[in-house]
Amino acid sequence: MNRIRYQTALLLTALLWLPAASGCAQPASVKALEQTDVRSGEERTAEPASVEIVSRNFSHSDYVDSIAFLLPAGWSCEAYEKVNAGEDMDPWEWGFEICMEEQEEPTLFLYAARQTGQDARFEPDGESARTVRTGAGLTGRRYTRQVLQKDAQTRQEYYVVFDRIDNSSAVYQIYASLTPEEYEKYQTALDSLAAGVSITAAKKE
């Protein structure tokens, strides 16, 4: 897994979101953004923060796919693969577990799963979606919903389901389960991470 220190300008240029009904949003500038302070009305320049480019190739029986994304400073991640022992040993799920800032356990997942009956389990039926386009040209749908768990805790769930990737038989998704307070804090970072995802797949010879 390659990790290269980079500047947030790449993250900003990758940020291309498409509202479902109103077409493409304007891409952010390569320069630091000029922002207006809501309280004072004064313009201020946002300071760029460091990010890392994280990428890894995952090999399968019939193709190799590459998943890359921009990891915000202070976050950490680990790649993983789930393999069914005793079969052809080809992974049925693979990707990254991501910890936000000082979290010890991952609450955010960027992963792929074989396209079978259960692989779309993180795509909620009946939920309104927002169309997503990444800087690498991927498209997909973003969902958010609030759920009440059995222990009476409220969780905010965040999903991105990417459209089909050429030469791949997998479904690629982002999933996060956060408290409402965490979601309010990290919503912009989640959207930025999703907008910086790049996925390619190539058939083996």
mmCIF file of C-alpha atoms in Angstrom:
data_model
loop_
_atom_site.group_PDB
_atom_site.id
_atom_site.type_symbol
_atom_site.label_atom_id
_atom_site.label_comp_id
_atom_site.label_asym_id
_atom_site.label_seq_id
_atom_site.Cartn_x
_atom_site.Cartn_y
_atom_site.Cartn_z
ATOM 1 C CA MET A 1 0.000 0.000 0.000
ATOM 2 C CA ASN A 2 1.474 3.257 -1.133
ATOM 3 C CA ARG A 3 1.108 6.358 1.007
ATOM 4 C CA ILE A 4 2.261 9.704 -0.353
ATOM 5 C CA ARG A 5 1.985 12.949 1.566
ATOM 6 C CA TYR A 6 -0.022 15.400 -0.483
ATOM 7 C CA GLN A 7 -1.842 18.759 -0.213
ATOM 8 C CA THR A 8 -5.558 19.237 0.217
ATOM 9 C CA ALA A 9 -5.763 21.062 -3.096
ATOM 10 C CA LEU A 10 -6.011 17.663 -4.773
ATOM 11 C CA LEU A 11 -8.894 16.839 -2.506
ATOM 12 C CA LEU A 12 -10.673 20.049 -3.424
ATOM 13 C CA THR A 13 -10.229 19.587 -7.139
ATOM 14 C CA ALA A 14 -11.634 16.067 -6.823
ATOM 15 C CA LEU A 15 -14.794 17.327 -5.093
ATOM 16 C CA LEU A 16 -17.546 17.152 -7.737
ATOM 17 C CA TRP A 17 -20.999 16.441 -6.336
ATOM 18 C CA LEU A 18 -24.161 16.301 -8.468
ATOM 19 C CA PRO A 19 -27.444 17.074 -6.681
ATOM 20 C CA ALA A 20 -30.026 14.576 -7.929
ATOM 21 C CA ALA A 21 -32.327 17.139 -9.507
ATOM 22 C CA SER A 22 -30.198 20.169 -10.325
ATOM 23 C CA GLY A 23 -27.153 18.970 -12.252
ATOM 24 C CA CYS A 24 -23.455 19.307 -11.597
ATOM 25 C CA ALA A 25 -22.042 21.552 -8.871
ATOM 26 C CA GLN A 26 -19.114 23.804 -9.686
ATOM 27 C CA PRO A 27 -15.722 22.244 -8.830
ATOM 28 C CA ALA A 28 -13.680 23.850 -6.069
ATOM 29 C CA SER A 29 -10.660 25.950 -6.947
ATOM 30 C CA VAL A 30 -7.137 24.522 -6.835
ATOM 31 C CA LYS A 31 -6.188 27.459 -4.624
ATOM 32 C CA ALA A 32 -7.172 27.766 -0.979
ATOM 33 C CA LEU A 33 -10.872 28.561 -0.788
ATOM 34 C CA GLU A 34 -12.071 32.045 0.015
ATOM 35 C CA GLN A 35 -14.800 31.592 2.616
ATOM 36 C CA THR A 36 -17.179 34.041 4.257
ATOM 37 C CA ASP A 37 -17.502 34.045 8.031
ATOM 38 C CA VAL A 38 -21.239 33.829 8.674
ATOM 39 C CA ARG A 39 -21.037 35.779 11.909
ATOM 40 C CA SER A 40 -18.908 38.707 10.742
ATOM 41 C CA GLY A 41 -19.446 38.656 6.972
ATOM 42 C CA GLU A 42 -15.673 38.899 6.492
ATOM 43 C CA GLU A 43 -13.863 36.766 3.949
ATOM 44 C CA ARG A 44 -11.170 34.417 5.183
ATOM 45 C CA THR A 45 -8.865 31.956 3.452
ATOM 46 C CA ALA A 46 -9.102 28.316 4.472
ATOM 47 C CA GLU A 47 -5.726 26.847 5.379
ATOM 48 C CA PRO A 48 -4.912 23.645 3.459
ATOM 49 C CA ALA A 49 -4.484 20.491 5.530
ATOM 50 C CA SER A 50 -2.360 17.489 4.642
ATOM 51 C CA VAL A 51 -3.908 14.354 3.215
ATOM 52 C CA GLU A 52 -2.462 11.035 2.092
ATOM 53 C CA ILE A 53 -3.045 9.151 -1.126
ATOM 54 C CA VAL A 54 -3.774 5.561 -0.135
ATOM 55 C CA SER A 55 -3.873 2.876 -2.828
ATOM 56 C CA ARG A 56 -3.712 -0.880 -3.129
ATOM 57 C CA ASN A 57 -4.110 -3.529 -5.806
ATOM 58 C CA PHE A 58 -6.354 -6.500 -4.980
ATOM 59 C CA SER A 59 -5.834 -9.662 -7.048
ATOM 60 C CA HIS A 60 -8.695 -12.004 -7.939
ATOM 61 C CA SER A 61 -9.023 -15.138 -10.038
ATOM 62 C CA ASP A 62 -10.058 -13.276 -13.189
ATOM 63 C CA TYR A 63 -9.044 -9.625 -12.677
ATOM 64 C CA VAL A 64 -7.006 -7.180 -10.600
ATOM 65 C CA ASP A 65 -8.604 -4.041 -9.223
ATOM 66 C CA SER A 66 -6.994 -0.944 -7.768
ATOM 67 C CA ILE A 67 -8.709 1.144 -5.092
ATOM 68 C CA ALA A 68 -7.277 4.560 -4.186
ATOM 69 C CA PHE A 69 -8.575 7.438 -2.077
ATOM 70 C CA LEU A 70 -7.477 10.557 -0.188
ATOM 71 C CA LEU A 71 -7.146 10.011 3.567
ATOM 72 C CA PRO A 72 -7.531 13.137 5.752
ATOM 73 C CA ALA A 73 -4.705 14.026 8.124
ATOM 74 C CA GLY A 74 -4.998 12.286 11.483
ATOM 75 C CA TRP A 75 -7.087 9.422 10.112
ATOM 76 C CA SER A 76 -5.746 5.878 9.749
ATOM 77 C CA CYS A 77 -6.706 2.835 7.714
ATOM 78 C CA GLU A 78 -5.963 -0.837 7.165
ATOM 79 C CA ALA A 79 -6.571 -2.930 4.069
ATOM 80 C CA TYR A 80 -8.396 -6.226 4.497
ATOM 81 C CA GLU A 81 -9.658 -9.197 2.503
ATOM 82 C CA LYS A 82 -12.275 -11.797 3.461
ATOM 83 C CA VAL A 83 -11.751 -15.216 1.894
ATOM 84 C CA ASN A 84 -13.927 -18.314 2.009
ATOM 85 C CA ALA A 85 -11.606 -21.109 3.119
ATOM 86 C CA GLY A 86 -11.919 -24.433 1.375
ATOM 87 C CA GLU A 87 -13.184 -22.962 -1.893
ATOM 88 C CA ASP A 88 -11.191 -21.262 -4.614
ATOM 89 C CA MET A 89 -9.691 -18.861 -2.012
ATOM 90 C CA ASP A 90 -10.848 -15.901 -4.081
ATOM 91 C CA PRO A 91 -11.881 -13.023 -1.740
ATOM 92 C CA TRP A 92 -15.579 -12.260 -1.549
ATOM 93 C CA GLU A 93 -15.043 -8.897 0.189
ATOM 94 C CA TRP A 94 -12.021 -6.573 0.280
ATOM 95 C CA GLY A 95 -11.135 -2.934 0.865
ATOM 96 C CA PHE A 96 -10.214 -0.595 3.726
ATOM 97 C CA GLU A 97 -11.262 -0.132 7.342
ATOM 98 C CA ILE A 98 -10.855 3.539 8.290
ATOM 99 C CA CYS A 99 -10.539 5.128 11.741
ATOM 100 C CA MET A 100 -11.382 8.831 11.980
ATOM 101 C CA GLU A 101 -8.856 10.919 13.883
ATOM 102 C CA GLU A 102 -8.159 9.266 17.272
ATOM 103 C CA GLN A 103 -10.706 6.450 17.007
ATOM 104 C CA GLU A 104 -9.453 3.014 17.980
ATOM 105 C CA GLU A 105 -12.092 1.074 16.058
ATOM 106 C CA PRO A 106 -13.054 1.675 12.408
ATOM 107 C CA THR A 107 -16.437 3.273 11.745
ATOM 108 C CA LEU A 108 -15.912 3.932 8.032
ATOM 109 C CA PHE A 109 -15.438 1.321 5.303
ATOM 110 C CA LEU A 110 -14.457 1.637 1.641
ATOM 111 C CA TYR A 111 -14.868 -1.834 0.243
ATOM 112 C CA ALA A 112 -15.930 -4.126 -2.593
ATOM 113 C CA ALA A 113 -18.018 -7.286 -2.446
ATOM 114 C CA ARG A 114 -18.903 -9.963 -4.972
ATOM 115 C CA GLN A 115 -22.188 -9.182 -6.686
ATOM 116 C CA THR A 116 -24.486 -11.752 -5.143
ATOM 117 C CA GLY A 117 -27.734 -11.476 -3.233
ATOM 118 C CA GLN A 118 -26.265 -9.967 -0.048
ATOM 119 C CA ASP A 119 -23.722 -7.626 -1.594
ATOM 120 C CA ALA A 120 -26.120 -4.689 -1.807
ATOM 121 C CA ARG A 121 -26.952 -4.890 1.907
ATOM 122 C CA PHE A 122 -25.714 -1.332 2.525
ATOM 123 C CA GLU A 123 -27.982 0.161 -0.146
ATOM 124 C CA PRO A 124 -31.147 1.123 1.756
ATOM 125 C CA ASP A 125 -34.404 0.596 -0.094
ATOM 126 C CA GLY A 126 -36.827 3.486 -0.205
ATOM 127 C CA GLU A 127 -34.259 6.122 0.779
ATOM 128 C CA SER A 128 -33.797 9.256 -1.339
ATOM 129 C CA ALA A 129 -30.404 9.404 -3.031
ATOM 130 C CA ARG A 130 -28.021 12.130 -4.117
ATOM 131 C CA THR A 131 -25.982 11.548 -7.269
ATOM 132 C CA VAL A 132 -22.201 11.501 -6.795
ATOM 133 C CA ARG A 133 -19.362 12.047 -9.262
ATOM 134 C CA THR A 134 -15.722 11.683 -8.201
ATOM 135 C CA GLY A 135 -12.713 13.503 -9.569
ATOM 136 C CA ALA A 136 -11.660 10.232 -11.240
ATOM 137 C CA GLY A 137 -14.956 10.062 -13.139
ATOM 138 C CA LEU A 138 -16.793 7.490 -11.026
ATOM 139 C CA THR A 139 -20.524 7.942 -10.515
ATOM 140 C CA GLY A 140 -22.843 6.603 -7.875
ATOM 141 C CA ARG A 141 -25.520 7.363 -5.307
ATOM 142 C CA ARG A 142 -25.214 8.680 -1.769
ATOM 143 C CA TYR A 143 -27.728 7.883 0.953
ATOM 144 C CA THR A 144 -28.029 9.028 4.566
ATOM 145 C CA ARG A 145 -30.472 7.844 7.176
ATOM 146 C CA GLN A 146 -30.904 7.884 10.946
ATOM 147 C CA VAL A 147 -31.695 4.627 12.723
ATOM 148 C CA LEU A 148 -32.539 3.650 16.280
ATOM 149 C CA GLN A 149 -30.577 0.601 17.391
ATOM 150 C CA LYS A 150 -31.785 -2.142 19.743
ATOM 151 C CA ASP A 151 -29.809 -0.550 22.593
ATOM 152 C CA ALA A 152 -31.794 2.685 22.017
ATOM 153 C CA GLN A 153 -28.773 4.519 20.607
ATOM 154 C CA THR A 154 -29.348 6.739 17.580
ATOM 155 C CA ARG A 155 -26.920 6.258 14.693
ATOM 156 C CA GLN A 156 -26.480 8.230 11.498
ATOM 157 C CA GLU A 157 -25.649 5.932 8.573
ATOM 158 C CA TYR A 158 -23.838 7.174 5.484
ATOM 159 C CA TYR A 159 -23.687 5.162 2.251
ATOM 160 C CA VAL A 160 -22.176 5.655 -1.172
ATOM 161 C CA VAL A 161 -22.879 2.950 -3.750
ATOM 162 C CA PHE A 162 -20.766 3.347 -6.896
ATOM 163 C CA ASP A 163 -22.020 2.418 -10.345
ATOM 164 C CA ARG A 164 -20.588 -0.601 -12.124
ATOM 165 C CA ILE A 165 -16.807 -0.668 -12.671
ATOM 166 C CA ASP A 166 -15.675 -2.060 -16.025
ATOM 167 C CA ASN A 167 -13.940 -5.478 -15.877
ATOM 168 C CA SER A 168 -15.032 -6.050 -12.260
ATOM 169 C CA SER A 169 -17.713 -8.354 -10.857
ATOM 170 C CA ALA A 170 -17.963 -6.490 -7.549
ATOM 171 C CA VAL A 171 -20.115 -3.819 -5.946
ATOM 172 C CA TYR A 172 -18.003 -0.927 -4.557
ATOM 173 C CA GLN A 173 -19.332 0.990 -1.574
ATOM 174 C CA ILE A 174 -18.584 3.382 1.273
ATOM 175 C CA TYR A 175 -20.347 2.868 4.585
ATOM 176 C CA ALA A 176 -20.145 4.730 7.898
ATOM 177 C CA SER A 177 -22.146 4.416 11.108
ATOM 178 C CA LEU A 178 -21.758 7.428 13.407
ATOM 179 C CA THR A 179 -23.453 9.223 16.252
ATOM 180 C CA PRO A 180 -25.423 12.291 15.097
ATOM 181 C CA GLU A 181 -22.722 14.488 16.660
ATOM 182 C CA GLU A 182 -19.946 12.661 14.815
ATOM 183 C CA TYR A 183 -21.868 12.900 11.550
ATOM 184 C CA GLU A 184 -22.328 16.654 11.925
ATOM 185 C CA LYS A 185 -18.590 17.006 12.597
ATOM 186 C CA TYR A 186 -17.375 14.755 9.767
ATOM 187 C CA GLN A 187 -20.002 15.200 7.042
ATOM 188 C CA THR A 188 -17.815 17.436 4.879
ATOM 189 C CA ALA A 189 -14.806 15.130 5.336
ATOM 190 C CA LEU A 190 -16.907 12.106 4.343
ATOM 191 C CA ASP A 191 -18.101 13.814 1.171
ATOM 192 C CA SER A 192 -14.553 14.873 0.351
ATOM 193 C CA LEU A 193 -13.192 11.369 0.882
ATOM 194 C CA ALA A 194 -15.903 9.895 -1.343
ATOM 195 C CA ALA A 195 -15.198 12.469 -4.042
ATOM 196 C CA GLY A 196 -11.514 11.476 -4.105
ATOM 197 C CA VAL A 197 -12.073 7.745 -4.680
ATOM 198 C CA SER A 198 -10.553 6.120 -7.761
ATOM 199 C CA ILE A 199 -11.288 2.521 -8.782
ATOM 200 C CA THR A 200 -10.046 0.646 -11.838
ATOM 201 C CA ALA A 201 -10.105 -3.026 -12.784
ATOM 202 C CA ALA A 202 -8.211 -4.974 -15.436
ATOM 203 C CA LYS A 203 -8.810 -8.509 -16.651
ATOM 204 C CA LYS A 204 -5.994 -10.968 -16.176
ATOM 205 C CA GLU A 205 -4.420 -12.418 -19.301
#
